[in-house]
XYZ file of C-alpha atoms in Angstrom:
732
model
C 10.537 39.215 -133.730
C 8.891 40.332 -136.928
C 5.245 41.042 -136.730
C 2.907 38.630 -138.410
C 0.264 39.580 -140.883
C -3.238 38.668 -139.798
C -5.656 38.879 -142.753
C -8.682 38.228 -140.433
C -8.337 41.688 -138.908
C -7.974 43.357 -142.139
C -11.405 42.163 -143.266
C -13.181 43.139 -140.014
C -16.056 45.605 -140.402
C -14.887 47.424 -137.123
C -11.091 47.320 -137.173
C -9.231 47.884 -133.915
C -7.460 51.181 -133.358
C -3.728 50.715 -133.652
C -1.724 53.594 -131.919
C 1.188 52.670 -134.110
C -0.417 51.781 -137.361
C 1.710 49.943 -139.947
C 2.394 51.625 -143.123
C -0.072 50.636 -145.889
C 0.855 47.705 -148.053
C 2.241 48.232 -151.372
C 0.119 46.863 -154.265
C 2.672 44.198 -155.081
C 2.859 43.080 -151.468
C -0.921 43.002 -151.359
C -1.100 40.854 -154.427
C 1.571 38.496 -153.136
C -0.296 38.111 -149.758
C -3.537 37.343 -151.568
C -1.881 34.649 -153.634
C -0.286 33.035 -150.504
C -3.654 33.145 -148.668
C -5.364 31.201 -151.434
C -2.798 28.555 -151.839
C -3.909 24.854 -151.201
C -0.687 24.387 -149.350
C -0.030 25.696 -145.819
C 2.720 28.414 -145.566
C 4.876 29.283 -142.472
C 7.666 31.790 -142.241
C 10.138 31.618 -139.235
C 13.041 33.671 -138.171
C 16.564 32.119 -137.429
C 15.414 31.341 -133.898
C 12.608 29.092 -135.167
C 9.974 31.546 -134.185
C 6.904 31.759 -136.315
C 6.557 35.125 -138.121
C 3.780 34.313 -140.585
C 1.089 31.590 -141.019
C -1.447 31.558 -143.874
C -5.064 30.479 -143.220
C -4.607 27.006 -145.051
C -1.859 26.068 -142.504
C -3.828 27.177 -139.561
C -6.768 25.084 -140.769
C -4.452 22.000 -141.294
C -3.182 21.963 -137.813
C -6.405 23.087 -136.194
C -5.015 26.290 -134.550
C -5.736 29.920 -135.050
C -3.197 32.168 -136.619
C -2.720 34.000 -133.273
C -1.948 30.691 -131.549
C 0.920 29.920 -133.923
C 2.591 33.351 -134.492
C 5.412 33.966 -132.095
C 5.686 30.292 -131.037
C 8.578 27.866 -132.028
C 7.879 26.187 -135.338
C 9.019 22.769 -134.033
C 6.093 22.801 -131.576
C 4.023 22.095 -134.821
C 6.439 20.026 -136.787
C 8.145 17.769 -134.147
C 6.181 14.840 -135.363
C 8.161 14.795 -138.523
C 11.214 12.661 -137.782
C 14.365 14.533 -138.460
C 12.911 17.900 -138.965
C 15.451 19.475 -136.712
C 18.708 17.831 -135.823
C 20.285 19.746 -132.823
C 23.836 19.058 -131.981
C 25.322 21.180 -129.126
C 23.739 24.320 -127.830
C 20.671 26.049 -129.201
C 22.941 28.641 -130.771
C 24.574 25.906 -132.806
C 21.389 24.479 -133.905
C 21.221 23.626 -137.608
C 17.754 23.723 -139.055
C 16.859 21.052 -141.619
C 16.306 22.358 -145.066
C 14.717 20.290 -147.880
C 11.833 17.950 -148.261
C 10.312 15.651 -145.726
C 7.209 13.426 -145.508
C 5.711 12.525 -142.105
C 2.682 12.855 -139.898
C 1.666 16.097 -138.316
C -0.397 16.302 -135.184
C -3.473 18.518 -135.120
C -4.349 20.549 -132.073
C -7.036 17.940 -131.182
C -4.470 15.191 -131.246
C -5.404 13.680 -134.637
C -2.665 13.099 -137.180
C -2.419 13.588 -140.839
C 0.190 12.927 -143.520
C 2.026 15.969 -144.804
C 4.769 16.844 -147.322
C 6.864 19.600 -145.836
C 9.423 21.727 -147.692
C 11.715 24.120 -145.881
C 13.658 26.759 -147.715
C 16.269 29.158 -146.326
C 15.300 32.819 -146.652
C 18.112 35.489 -147.162
C 18.132 39.249 -147.352
C 19.479 41.356 -150.174
C 22.981 40.925 -148.826
C 22.643 37.248 -148.973
C 22.475 36.804 -145.203
C 20.010 34.312 -143.726
C 17.034 35.758 -142.111
C 14.689 32.791 -141.652
C 12.877 29.798 -143.098
C 9.946 29.486 -145.547
C 7.939 26.283 -144.796
C 5.204 24.863 -147.094
C 2.875 22.131 -145.910
C 0.821 19.919 -148.280
C -1.891 17.479 -147.013
C -1.038 14.163 -148.613
C -3.298 11.909 -146.450
C -5.450 10.897 -149.389
C -2.471 10.194 -151.491
C -0.778 8.083 -148.799
C -4.014 6.109 -148.184
C -4.262 5.492 -151.943
C -0.631 4.343 -152.012
C -1.318 2.082 -149.140
C -4.437 0.706 -150.796
C -2.560 0.176 -154.027
C 0.228 -1.488 -152.177
C -2.134 -3.857 -150.427
C -3.974 -4.458 -153.678
C -0.805 -5.284 -155.446
C 0.212 -7.686 -152.667
C -3.215 -9.461 -153.097
C -2.764 -9.586 -156.849
C 0.909 -10.858 -156.655
C 0.041 -13.500 -154.028
C -3.289 -14.568 -155.491
C -3.889 -18.138 -156.711
C -5.609 -16.859 -159.768
C -3.658 -15.964 -162.832
C -3.652 -12.169 -163.487
C -2.509 -10.581 -166.813
C -2.894 -7.032 -167.936
C -2.414 -5.912 -171.532
C -2.055 -2.231 -172.658
C -4.210 -0.988 -175.583
C -2.778 0.839 -178.605
C -4.431 3.687 -180.443
C -6.036 1.205 -182.788
C -7.201 -2.153 -181.553
C -7.200 -4.705 -184.408
C -6.854 -7.742 -182.012
C -7.185 -7.496 -178.347
C -5.386 -10.789 -177.877
C -2.329 -9.490 -179.638
C -1.783 -6.549 -177.367
C 1.373 -6.073 -175.434
C 1.370 -7.702 -171.839
C 2.535 -5.162 -169.178
C 1.948 -7.164 -166.092
C 1.632 -10.669 -164.836
C 1.484 -12.080 -161.347
C 3.289 -14.937 -159.771
C 0.450 -17.375 -160.369
C 0.892 -16.692 -164.116
C 4.567 -17.687 -163.951
C 3.819 -20.792 -161.747
C 1.175 -21.996 -164.060
C 2.461 -21.167 -167.502
C 6.188 -21.506 -166.846
C 6.808 -18.067 -168.376
C 8.714 -15.629 -166.005
C 7.414 -12.066 -165.829
C 10.418 -10.938 -167.948
C 9.581 -13.492 -170.629
C 5.914 -12.584 -170.624
C 6.015 -8.732 -170.488
C 6.195 -7.296 -174.040
C 4.635 -10.399 -175.612
C 0.839 -10.967 -176.386
C -1.551 -13.459 -175.021
C -1.370 -15.262 -178.424
C 1.808 -17.025 -177.003
C -0.597 -19.129 -174.807
C -2.681 -20.473 -177.612
C -2.132 -23.861 -179.153
C -3.482 -26.760 -181.231
C -6.235 -27.777 -178.800
C -7.460 -24.228 -178.125
C -10.891 -23.776 -179.482
C -10.528 -21.171 -182.240
C -14.265 -20.589 -182.358
C -14.161 -19.625 -178.638
C -11.035 -17.448 -179.259
C -12.975 -15.648 -182.013
C -15.871 -15.029 -179.693
C -13.541 -13.635 -177.115
C -11.878 -11.399 -179.719
C -15.091 -10.163 -181.051
C -16.559 -9.364 -177.523
C -13.275 -7.508 -176.350
C -13.220 -5.590 -179.667
C -16.636 -4.254 -178.837
C -15.169 -3.173 -175.503
C -17.399 -5.611 -173.565
C -16.386 -8.005 -170.762
C -16.255 -11.707 -171.660
C -15.971 -14.992 -169.803
C -14.885 -18.267 -171.329
C -13.316 -21.617 -170.732
C -10.503 -22.414 -172.997
C -7.365 -24.594 -173.322
C -4.019 -22.684 -173.014
C -0.439 -23.928 -173.333
C 2.552 -23.793 -170.983
C 6.041 -22.940 -172.029
C 6.870 -26.604 -172.066
C 4.182 -27.399 -174.489
C 1.642 -29.076 -172.181
C -1.881 -27.695 -172.152
C -4.279 -26.744 -169.330
C -7.813 -25.501 -168.931
C -8.759 -22.016 -167.562
C -11.813 -20.221 -166.677
C -11.010 -16.673 -167.835
C -12.622 -13.340 -167.107
C -11.469 -10.510 -169.436
C -12.683 -6.935 -168.868
C -11.726 -3.718 -170.522
C -10.501 -0.809 -168.299
C -11.442 2.792 -169.178
C -9.835 6.095 -168.209
C -11.604 9.212 -167.049
C -12.451 10.093 -170.665
C -14.117 6.752 -171.180
C -11.404 5.402 -173.510
C -10.232 1.794 -173.142
C -6.658 1.794 -171.981
C -6.086 -1.690 -170.774
C -7.512 -5.217 -170.767
C -7.384 -7.213 -167.484
C -7.556 -11.054 -167.573
C -8.180 -12.999 -164.450
C -7.822 -16.773 -165.001
C -8.410 -19.733 -162.691
C -7.010 -23.164 -163.750
C -9.846 -25.750 -164.010
C -7.924 -28.618 -165.550
C -8.853 -30.971 -162.710
C -12.605 -30.097 -162.854
C -12.558 -30.487 -166.630
C -10.943 -33.915 -166.383
C -13.572 -35.027 -163.846
C -16.413 -33.582 -166.038
C -15.062 -35.389 -169.085
C -14.890 -38.647 -167.096
C -18.395 -38.152 -165.878
C -19.598 -37.364 -169.358
C -17.764 -40.406 -170.731
C -19.341 -42.573 -167.973
C -22.767 -41.200 -168.724
C -22.405 -41.851 -172.527
C -20.221 -44.829 -172.650
C -20.427 -48.460 -171.650
C -18.289 -49.116 -168.571
C -17.302 -52.706 -169.818
C -16.279 -52.106 -173.497
C -15.849 -48.396 -173.539
C -18.195 -48.186 -176.520
C -20.908 -45.533 -176.752
C -23.993 -46.596 -174.703
C -27.640 -46.502 -175.673
C -27.877 -42.744 -174.775
C -25.023 -41.550 -176.879
C -25.992 -43.841 -179.777
C -29.608 -42.468 -179.877
C -28.228 -38.919 -179.742
C -25.963 -39.581 -182.723
C -28.803 -41.359 -184.487
C -31.051 -38.308 -183.900
C -28.401 -36.076 -185.498
C -28.012 -38.384 -188.440
C -31.858 -38.506 -188.974
C -31.860 -34.639 -188.972
C -29.107 -34.569 -191.403
C -30.988 -36.896 -193.820
C -34.102 -34.762 -193.407
C -32.159 -31.756 -194.599
C -30.460 -33.636 -197.470
C -32.635 -36.242 -199.104
C -29.565 -37.660 -200.924
C -27.920 -38.523 -197.654
C -28.056 -42.269 -196.899
C -27.353 -44.083 -193.664
C -28.124 -47.565 -192.185
C -28.713 -48.927 -188.743
C -27.501 -52.479 -187.742
C -28.775 -54.303 -184.616
C -26.686 -57.205 -183.552
C -27.560 -59.896 -180.993
C -24.966 -62.488 -180.151
C -25.889 -66.055 -180.703
C -25.492 -68.679 -177.818
C -24.058 -65.916 -175.471
C -26.152 -67.160 -172.542
C -24.695 -70.662 -173.037
C -21.097 -69.262 -172.956
C -21.923 -67.123 -169.938
C -23.501 -69.874 -167.871
C -20.860 -72.536 -168.789
C -17.709 -70.534 -168.556
C -18.744 -67.852 -166.113
C -19.367 -64.098 -166.235
C -15.699 -63.163 -166.249
C -15.099 -65.042 -169.643
C -18.473 -63.571 -170.810
C -17.257 -60.059 -170.125
C -13.919 -60.798 -171.805
C -15.860 -61.999 -174.928
C -17.940 -58.744 -174.989
C -14.802 -56.652 -174.845
C -13.067 -58.680 -177.559
C -16.226 -58.510 -179.835
C -16.260 -54.659 -179.305
C -12.731 -54.403 -180.590
C -13.453 -56.563 -183.660
C -16.560 -54.540 -184.501
C -14.609 -51.243 -184.320
C -12.049 -52.755 -186.739
C -14.781 -53.366 -189.254
C -15.854 -49.733 -189.405
C -14.614 -46.376 -190.658
C -13.925 -43.534 -188.162
C -17.210 -41.793 -189.174
C -19.313 -44.740 -188.088
C -20.505 -45.647 -184.652
C -20.635 -48.896 -182.812
C -22.439 -49.054 -179.503
C -23.351 -51.539 -176.795
C -26.992 -51.213 -175.789
C -26.686 -53.697 -172.934
C -26.185 -57.411 -172.402
C -25.070 -59.021 -175.606
C -26.801 -56.385 -177.905
C -24.698 -54.104 -180.171
C -25.709 -51.506 -182.648
C -23.847 -49.943 -185.623
C -24.656 -46.601 -187.385
C -23.248 -46.355 -190.846
C -22.928 -42.818 -192.017
C -23.150 -41.500 -195.542
C -23.223 -44.786 -197.408
C -23.356 -44.775 -201.123
C -25.946 -47.535 -201.604
C -28.128 -49.890 -199.505
C -25.755 -52.707 -200.482
C -23.043 -51.036 -198.389
C -24.965 -51.998 -195.284
C -25.197 -55.687 -196.251
C -21.469 -55.744 -197.084
C -20.645 -54.448 -193.619
C -23.029 -56.980 -192.007
C -21.092 -59.726 -193.974
C -17.780 -58.212 -192.814
C -19.000 -58.317 -189.224
C -20.107 -62.067 -189.559
C -16.688 -62.754 -191.043
C -14.794 -61.043 -188.231
C -16.825 -62.882 -185.585
C -16.337 -66.345 -187.308
C -12.715 -66.454 -186.020
C -12.633 -68.107 -182.578
C -11.762 -66.107 -179.445
C -9.020 -67.238 -177.169
C -10.048 -66.214 -173.649
C -8.049 -67.485 -170.669
C -7.156 -70.639 -172.488
C -10.724 -71.137 -173.605
C -11.413 -71.260 -177.390
C -14.795 -69.623 -177.763
C -16.972 -69.556 -180.851
C -19.774 -67.195 -181.423
C -21.732 -65.483 -184.063
C -24.386 -62.748 -184.373
C -27.800 -62.242 -185.693
C -28.061 -58.877 -187.479
C -31.046 -56.744 -188.319
C -30.710 -53.828 -190.751
C -32.850 -50.731 -191.138
C -32.107 -48.482 -194.096
C -32.557 -44.688 -194.252
C -34.892 -45.335 -197.244
C -37.369 -46.943 -194.832
C -40.326 -44.715 -194.153
C -39.350 -43.874 -190.627
C -38.592 -40.409 -189.295
C -38.150 -41.258 -185.575
C -34.892 -42.713 -184.267
C -36.650 -45.078 -182.012
C -38.727 -46.526 -184.874
C -35.511 -47.104 -186.820
C -34.056 -48.939 -183.891
C -37.177 -51.025 -183.343
C -37.228 -51.919 -187.098
C -33.639 -53.137 -186.891
C -34.550 -55.121 -183.744
C -37.500 -56.717 -185.446
C -35.313 -57.663 -188.442
C -32.671 -59.125 -186.078
C -35.266 -61.470 -184.591
C -36.269 -62.505 -187.986
C -32.629 -63.320 -188.691
C -32.387 -65.271 -185.502
C -35.485 -67.262 -186.547
C -33.850 -68.090 -189.866
C -31.085 -70.029 -188.145
C -28.807 -67.323 -186.596
C -25.391 -66.206 -187.854
C -27.159 -64.300 -190.725
C -28.694 -60.876 -191.434
C -32.117 -59.615 -192.520
C -33.104 -56.196 -193.899
C -36.198 -54.684 -192.507
C -38.959 -54.994 -195.259
C -42.561 -53.909 -195.931
C -44.029 -56.885 -194.184
C -42.051 -56.084 -191.088
C -43.010 -52.491 -191.519
C -46.639 -53.522 -191.323
C -46.054 -55.430 -188.171
C -44.192 -52.521 -186.667
C -46.987 -50.052 -187.545
C -49.330 -52.531 -185.886
C -47.114 -52.438 -182.718
C -47.040 -48.660 -182.845
C -50.799 -48.524 -182.974
C -51.038 -51.058 -180.180
C -48.747 -48.915 -178.108
C -50.788 -45.846 -178.691
C -54.006 -47.751 -177.808
C -52.306 -49.091 -174.722
C -51.389 -45.620 -173.444
C -55.054 -44.547 -173.715
C -56.215 -47.786 -172.063
C -53.921 -47.126 -169.106
C -55.394 -43.745 -168.723
C -59.046 -45.080 -168.979
C -58.203 -48.330 -167.040
C -59.675 -50.438 -169.766
C -58.612 -53.593 -168.068
C -60.039 -56.462 -166.117
C -58.572 -59.073 -163.737
C -59.088 -62.758 -164.376
C -58.357 -65.240 -161.584
C -56.823 -68.719 -162.035
C -57.176 -71.100 -159.126
C -54.099 -72.505 -157.323
C -55.125 -75.939 -156.151
C -53.654 -78.129 -153.363
C -52.903 -81.473 -155.105
C -53.479 -83.459 -151.771
C -56.981 -82.174 -151.310
C -58.271 -80.577 -154.354
C -59.063 -77.421 -152.383
C -58.454 -73.909 -153.788
C -55.688 -72.248 -151.737
C -55.845 -68.963 -153.684
C -55.889 -67.304 -157.070
C -53.329 -65.830 -159.406
C -54.528 -62.426 -160.702
C -53.960 -62.207 -164.506
C -54.754 -58.881 -166.352
C -56.787 -58.847 -169.599
C -57.164 -55.694 -171.885
C -60.642 -55.008 -173.332
C -59.590 -53.323 -176.670
C -62.448 -51.549 -178.204
C -61.750 -53.215 -181.601
C -59.789 -56.350 -181.055
C -61.785 -57.528 -177.995
C -60.041 -59.117 -175.031
C -56.204 -59.080 -175.486
C -53.962 -61.448 -173.395
C -50.897 -60.134 -171.541
C -48.575 -61.901 -174.020
C -49.451 -59.310 -176.639
C -49.111 -56.110 -174.595
C -47.111 -56.724 -171.493
C -43.734 -56.470 -173.316
C -44.838 -53.135 -174.917
C -45.816 -51.881 -171.424
C -42.388 -52.848 -170.176
C -40.557 -50.979 -173.010
C -42.602 -47.852 -172.669
C -42.801 -47.688 -168.794
C -46.632 -48.137 -168.956
C -46.083 -51.211 -166.757
C -45.562 -49.034 -163.726
C -49.206 -47.461 -163.628
C -50.596 -50.698 -165.038
C -48.923 -52.786 -162.245
C -50.146 -50.401 -159.543
C -53.824 -50.772 -160.910
C -53.477 -54.582 -161.074
C -52.238 -54.840 -157.386
C -54.899 -52.455 -156.139
C -57.719 -54.181 -158.021
C -56.478 -57.619 -156.864
C -56.411 -56.555 -153.192
C -59.915 -54.879 -153.494
C -61.390 -58.094 -154.957
C -59.700 -60.273 -152.334
C -61.215 -58.055 -149.569
C -64.634 -58.374 -151.175
C -64.414 -62.238 -151.249
C -63.089 -62.283 -147.700
C -66.123 -60.208 -146.517
C -68.613 -62.246 -148.655
C -67.136 -65.717 -147.630
C -66.041 -65.067 -144.110
C -66.745 -68.637 -143.018
C -64.622 -70.045 -145.737
C -60.750 -70.807 -145.241
C -58.733 -67.686 -145.866
C -57.610 -67.217 -149.545
C -54.499 -65.643 -150.987
C -54.062 -63.658 -154.042
C -50.915 -63.814 -156.234
C -49.895 -60.815 -158.253
C -47.035 -60.550 -160.683
C -44.350 -57.817 -160.223
C -42.543 -56.836 -163.427
C -38.783 -56.098 -163.169
C -39.392 -52.363 -163.637
C -41.830 -52.280 -160.815
C -39.406 -54.207 -158.561
C -36.604 -51.809 -159.190
C -38.786 -48.775 -158.218
C -37.555 -47.107 -155.001
C -41.200 -46.014 -154.315
C -42.600 -49.617 -154.473
C -42.673 -50.230 -150.739
C -44.635 -47.032 -150.042
C -47.002 -47.774 -152.892
C -47.850 -51.229 -151.482
C -48.298 -49.884 -148.023
C -50.906 -47.418 -149.376
C -52.733 -50.008 -151.275
C -52.914 -52.310 -148.193
C -54.138 -49.450 -146.120
C -56.756 -48.339 -148.667
C -58.111 -51.819 -149.345
C -57.901 -53.187 -145.765
C -56.322 -56.388 -146.904
C -54.042 -58.343 -144.542
C -50.563 -58.322 -145.980
C -50.081 -62.085 -145.196
C -52.753 -62.831 -147.869
C -50.716 -61.242 -150.619
C -48.174 -63.222 -152.677
C -45.899 -61.146 -154.980
C -44.414 -63.069 -157.830
C -40.927 -61.927 -159.012
C -39.020 -63.445 -161.778
C -35.434 -64.834 -161.360
C -34.023 -62.260 -163.831
C -35.582 -59.391 -161.996
C -33.944 -60.558 -158.645
C -30.631 -61.177 -160.222
C -30.278 -57.843 -162.193
C -29.106 -56.199 -158.962
C -28.784 -58.715 -156.094
C -27.906 -56.080 -153.408
C -30.853 -53.822 -154.101
C -33.099 -56.876 -154.616
C -32.163 -58.240 -151.264
C -33.017 -54.929 -149.509
C -36.364 -54.768 -151.402
C -37.230 -58.354 -150.548
C -36.429 -57.938 -146.821
C -38.688 -54.830 -146.662
C -41.529 -56.742 -148.239
C -41.026 -59.669 -145.862
C -41.105 -57.233 -142.923
C -44.512 -56.133 -144.034
C -45.838 -59.749 -143.909
C -46.090 -60.238 -147.676
C -45.308 -63.717 -149.070
C -42.729 -63.857 -151.923
C -42.722 -66.139 -154.898
C -39.997 -66.842 -157.465
C -41.926 -66.936 -160.780
C -40.924 -68.936 -163.882
C -38.204 -70.668 -161.994
C -35.584 -72.475 -164.068
C -35.696 -70.130 -167.018
C -33.426 -67.443 -165.840
C -30.193 -68.802 -164.288
C -28.645 -72.222 -164.328
C -27.377 -71.986 -160.754
C -29.844 -72.868 -157.982
C -27.626 -71.778 -155.117
C -28.558 -68.230 -155.062
C -32.019 -69.295 -153.592
C -30.332 -69.831 -150.273
C -29.544 -66.085 -150.019
C -33.040 -64.679 -150.555
C -36.120 -64.780 -148.169
C -38.623 -66.476 -150.595
C -41.688 -68.444 -149.663
C -42.837 -69.972 -152.770
C -41.208 -71.415 -155.800
C -43.186 -71.593 -159.106
C -41.846 -74.230 -161.581
C -42.089 -72.761 -165.185
C -44.655 -74.283 -167.514
C -41.862 -75.100 -170.025
C -40.702 -77.836 -167.589
C -44.174 -78.967 -166.528
C -45.272 -79.392 -170.084
C -42.434 -82.077 -170.648
C -42.346 -83.705 -167.346
C -44.212 -86.744 -168.500
C -42.123 -87.385 -171.518
C -38.637 -85.831 -171.111
C -36.355 -87.496 -168.511
C -34.140 -84.415 -168.262
C -37.046 -82.221 -167.486
C -38.344 -84.777 -164.914
C -35.043 -84.860 -163.128
C -34.833 -81.122 -163.098
C -38.312 -80.804 -161.648
C -37.331 -83.479 -158.988
C -34.283 -81.311 -158.142
C -36.335 -78.104 -157.830
C -38.823 -79.701 -155.536
C -36.128 -81.164 -153.306
C -34.463 -77.894 -153.148
C -37.579 -76.174 -152.165
C -38.322 -78.549 -149.464
C -34.817 -78.120 -148.018
C -35.345 -74.370 -147.931
C -38.777 -74.626 -146.364
C -40.511 -73.205 -149.479
C -43.870 -74.211 -151.096
C -43.728 -75.395 -154.711
C -46.361 -74.513 -157.404
C -46.298 -76.150 -160.745
C -47.616 -73.754 -163.572
C -49.240 -74.791 -166.786
C -50.558 -78.225 -165.882
C -52.809 -79.185 -168.736
C -52.944 -83.033 -168.747
C -53.707 -85.837 -166.344
C -50.412 -87.465 -167.095
C -48.546 -84.181 -166.072
C -50.714 -84.071 -162.911
C -49.887 -87.727 -161.999
C -46.137 -87.165 -162.526
C -46.258 -84.060 -160.319
C -48.162 -85.870 -157.559
C -45.551 -88.757 -157.799
C -42.905 -86.102 -157.291
C -44.931 -84.849 -154.329
C -45.488 -81.305 -155.685
C -47.766 -79.552 -153.402
C -49.715 -77.113 -155.500
C -50.437 -76.583 -159.202
C -52.432 -74.393 -161.591
C -53.327 -74.750 -165.185
C -55.973 -75.400 -167.742
C -56.438 -78.918 -166.404
C -58.138 -77.431 -163.362
C -59.435 -74.155 -164.713
C -58.736 -71.418 -167.234
C -58.481 -67.845 -165.743
C -61.973 -66.818 -164.653
C -63.847 -63.603 -164.334
C -64.413 -62.455 -160.785
C -68.031 -63.660 -160.995
C -67.122 -67.160 -162.119
C -64.161 -67.450 -159.663
C -66.543 -66.529 -156.832
C -68.697 -69.562 -157.661
C -65.771 -71.886 -156.787
C -64.973 -70.349 -153.436
C -67.810 -71.890 -151.401
C -67.033 -75.420 -152.853
C -64.880 -77.205 -150.339
C -62.979 -79.355 -152.774
C -63.949 -78.475 -156.345
C -61.019 -80.367 -157.924
C -61.022 -83.424 -155.665
C -61.900 -85.618 -158.644
C -58.684 -84.597 -160.425
C -56.354 -84.740 -157.546
C -57.509 -88.381 -156.841
C -56.050 -89.499 -160.239
C -53.587 -92.521 -159.941
C -50.153 -92.428 -161.571
C -50.426 -93.475 -165.188
C -48.888 -96.528 -166.602
C -45.425 -96.080 -167.813
C -42.305 -94.208 -166.360
C -43.377 -92.751 -163.117
C -41.017 -90.808 -160.826
C -40.228 -92.512 -157.541
C -41.080 -90.765 -154.410
C -38.551 -88.157 -153.524
């Protein structure tokens, strides 16, 4: 066995004494040994019998053995973990060593394994006779780990649901989107219809199409050209020509020198989400019945038009406000289904009257608006109004019914001195009411007189806002009288506004404004709280008198508030009033706007012990049958019927029907607006139980109302009136 060279001993400060010292190394041999010792690869030399003759320090470190442990031992002790390293067939003398390259795992002395690349080369002497084997060992653990990592990473990319596309940069990048594609995953092929063979070599521009936003593409291009990552949502096209939405993240990849070498795009198809978003957006901005823009979208477009006109004084536009004539009659007589069909048909005719740049919208109910863009003169607006009137004059055939209708149209021109969209709309609305007052089926242009009126309304609105903040209001109380005894059963609380300049203002002048602006909510809360507080004061002051009730009106906006129940509970708790003494008056229309939510609200109020009244009955809906569904206690007959009950046979019969219906339902009946003894006599003949009106008393201040409470029967002299001569209703 050849003797190994141990460099460790050659560097010892106290070398061992060798009785047979080896001859000194030649300089060339010393240089060769130095090189071998400093290699990154391990080196092993064996003889023909596989005995280790030489091992460098790197190899010893790799396998965790000392050089002395390895020299003189069979090499396969160290390399047996590499499959196929030696393939013995027959006896050991016939063993044929493996020469060449192998990869495998070697085992360290401590049992741990590492990946190695091993090369075995046959060594021969000068005569060409084999003398041994030269083995080099390279640690490739890191490379193998990286290869495995890349393999796993590729598997993830290939099988990912997201679309992956990689493009390779050129020396000069004029357009990052035109770079050559070098890789696409399976998701790319599934989504686009392009196989990897069809896509590789092309550019991403092949995916762009007609509906792709070029402005967004330009943004992507500009950002990538600056070597910055970018995210966008764009429309791309499949091989078959269909389009789809993607959410794309595109990032530049840099090499070790910091140069951009590739662009990686990861895309997720979001077509379904975009469809849902578009539907939600459409639902939010369009009327569900007609498909027209709704109030929200119309006001948005009107705002944009106003801004355009402000930037360009020569730009003209017009706003038309349409309200159908006799629509309620059609709806009540033919039913809501026919009414809805009529609204849809009208929407289509209105669209046919306009250009593609104009907007027609449905604000709600039977109200439509038209925005005329970039008109040449103010006369264009009136011509369109006449065209609309002509289009609506042709009858509609709806489920076999020939239906006629028309529209009253108000017009506001851009030349009007308004700079707020809501003022333009209000002006058109006012002009529409002027047209309706002129006999319907006509149009009116908003003029100076109307403008003065609107300015006054705007000022009143501003004053009302300040009044709500300062609570510049007072409650008046109108007695509700039992017609059988003349006794006061309770009061209806009616709000009055103490205006600093105009004096006392009745609700008829400001309640509608409060409804439109939402001020009715805080105002209504104040009214209810003040009425409850005053009732509690009277109950304490006149404890010996029969208990009184207080009636308070609830607006439709109040009634639709989810927080109404909690607000009422808090008011009752704060004032100490018994809920049974409170009567809340709710109009027919407020109840019928949303019957399901109304029923839930009414049941909650009833559970609290509050009494419920249907206010202004007979004015909202022709059908009386719905009363059976709702838990109402009192029915108040509207003053428009009461005022004619003594002279109009139809009104008389209607009142008779209402009273009979109320009796059958176990409800009390109150007649509003009684002003004459003849009306009172007729109501008594119809056996109406309660009434209120100027015949008994106008609304009183709290001080004047308190004077009536101790009186047992203050209106007995009126209730004892005999039926007047003439047509008197028979007892029901």
